[in-house]
PDB file of C-alpha atoms in Angstrom:
ATOM      1  CA  UNK A1071     -43.796 -33.948  84.418  1.00 79.00           C
ATOM      2  CA  UNK A1072     -40.882 -36.109  85.258  1.00 92.00           C
ATOM      3  CA  UNK A1073     -37.543 -34.547  86.358  1.00 95.00           C
ATOM      4  CA  UNK A1074     -34.817 -35.048  83.909  1.00 97.00           C
ATOM      5  CA  UNK A1075     -31.070 -35.771  84.670  1.00 98.00           C
ATOM      6  CA  UNK A1076     -28.341 -33.878  82.526  1.00 98.00           C
ATOM      7  CA  UNK A1077     -24.671 -34.438  82.080  1.00 98.00           C
ATOM      8  CA  UNK A1078     -22.689 -31.370  80.775  1.00 97.00           C
ATOM      9  CA  UNK A1079     -19.489 -31.441  78.628  1.00 97.00           C
ATOM     10  CA  UNK A1080     -17.778 -28.211  78.916  1.00 97.00           C
ATOM     11  CA  UNK A1081     -15.193 -27.590  76.250  1.00 97.00           C
ATOM     12  CA  UNK A1082     -14.671 -23.837  76.474  1.00 95.00           C
ATOM     13  CA  UNK A1083     -12.198 -21.894  78.647  1.00 94.00           C
ATOM     14  CA  UNK A1084     -13.189 -19.652  81.736  1.00 91.00           C
ATOM     15  CA  UNK A1085     -12.424 -16.740  79.770  1.00 90.00           C
ATOM     16  CA  UNK A1086     -12.046 -15.407  76.342  1.00 88.00           C
ATOM     17  CA  UNK A1087     -15.002 -16.952  74.913  1.00 92.00           C
ATOM     18  CA  UNK A1088     -18.792 -17.507  75.436  1.00 93.00           C
ATOM     19  CA  UNK A1089     -18.972 -21.293  75.830  1.00 94.00           C
ATOM     20  CA  UNK A1090     -18.228 -21.877  79.621  1.00 94.00           C
ATOM     21  CA  UNK A1091     -20.803 -18.873  80.206  1.00 93.00           C
ATOM     22  CA  UNK A1092     -23.242 -20.231  78.250  1.00 96.00           C
ATOM     23  CA  UNK A1093     -23.088 -23.980  79.497  1.00 97.00           C
ATOM     24  CA  UNK A1094     -23.428 -22.407  82.998  1.00 96.00           C
ATOM     25  CA  UNK A1095     -26.306 -20.500  81.946  1.00 97.00           C
ATOM     26  CA  UNK A1096     -27.713 -23.715  80.777  1.00 98.00           C
ATOM     27  CA  UNK A1097     -27.066 -25.477  83.710  1.00 98.00           C
ATOM     28  CA  UNK A1098     -28.756 -22.643  85.958  1.00 98.00           C
ATOM     29  CA  UNK A1099     -31.782 -22.926  83.795  1.00 98.00           C
ATOM     30  CA  UNK A1100     -31.963 -26.706  84.103  1.00 98.00           C
ATOM     31  CA  UNK A1101     -31.840 -26.564  87.796  1.00 98.00           C
ATOM     32  CA  UNK A1102     -34.424 -23.762  87.688  1.00 98.00           C
ATOM     33  CA  UNK A1103     -36.894 -25.849  85.648  1.00 97.00           C
ATOM     34  CA  UNK A1104     -36.905 -28.397  88.077  1.00 98.00           C
ATOM     35  CA  UNK A1105     -34.269 -30.852  86.681  1.00 98.00           C
ATOM     36  CA  UNK A1106     -30.992 -31.729  87.755  1.00 97.00           C
ATOM     37  CA  UNK A1107     -27.368 -31.836  86.601  1.00 97.00           C
ATOM     38  CA  UNK A1108     -26.042 -35.217  87.218  1.00 97.00           C
ATOM     39  CA  UNK A1109     -22.253 -34.297  86.278  1.00 97.00           C
ATOM     40  CA  UNK A1110     -20.189 -31.667  84.525  1.00 97.00           C
ATOM     41  CA  UNK A1111     -17.193 -33.074  82.673  1.00 98.00           C
ATOM     42  CA  UNK A1112     -14.466 -30.158  81.993  1.00 97.00           C
ATOM     43  CA  UNK A1113     -12.262 -31.213  78.629  1.00 97.00           C
ATOM     44  CA  UNK A1114      -9.527 -29.795  77.357  1.00 97.00           C
ATOM     45  CA  UNK A1115      -9.754 -25.869  77.505  1.00 96.00           C
ATOM     46  CA  UNK A1116     -12.618 -26.429  79.745  1.00 96.00           C
ATOM     47  CA  UNK A1117     -10.549 -27.729  82.691  1.00 96.00           C
ATOM     48  CA  UNK A1118      -9.528 -23.922  83.221  1.00 94.00           C
ATOM     49  CA  UNK A1119     -13.203 -23.473  84.645  1.00 94.00           C
ATOM     50  CA  UNK A1120     -12.048 -25.792  87.740  1.00 93.00           C
ATOM     51  CA  UNK A1121      -8.851 -24.445  88.399  1.00 93.00           C
ATOM     52  CA  UNK A1122      -8.986 -22.835  91.554  1.00 90.00           C
ATOM     53  CA  UNK A1123      -5.630 -20.919  91.159  1.00 92.00           C
ATOM     54  CA  UNK A1124      -7.029 -18.814  88.117  1.00 86.00           C
ATOM     55  CA  UNK A1125      -7.291 -15.134  89.239  1.00 85.00           C
ATOM     56  CA  UNK A1126      -9.823 -13.230  87.020  1.00 85.00           C
ATOM     57  CA  UNK A1127      -9.282  -9.395  86.308  1.00 85.00           C
ATOM     58  CA  UNK A1128     -11.134  -7.174  88.565  1.00 86.00           C
ATOM     59  CA  UNK A1129     -13.994  -6.512  86.229  1.00 87.00           C
ATOM     60  CA  UNK A1130     -14.903  -9.852  85.111  1.00 85.00           C
ATOM     61  CA  UNK A1131     -17.108 -12.430  86.461  1.00 87.00           C
ATOM     62  CA  UNK A1132     -15.129 -15.282  88.604  1.00 91.00           C
ATOM     63  CA  UNK A1133     -16.307 -18.449  86.472  1.00 90.00           C
ATOM     64  CA  UNK A1134     -14.580 -20.696  88.722  1.00 90.00           C
ATOM     65  CA  UNK A1135     -16.419 -19.759  91.792  1.00 92.00           C
ATOM     66  CA  UNK A1136     -19.851 -19.675  89.370  1.00 92.00           C
ATOM     67  CA  UNK A1137     -19.274 -23.374  88.820  1.00 90.00           C
TER      68      UNK A1137
END
């Protein structure tokens, strides 16, 4: 099977909803299946996933580092 290339659009914030977590999980499964992520575009509230100044609560996953 020929590997596929994916581009992701992440619109959910790093915390408060499941959207960013679901996108991250999808990306991990795409890579595990032998495909590739060509680009990730963080849009609107999704830009918080790329903000290195974000400091999560001690009991939460650090979504910024996960990406």
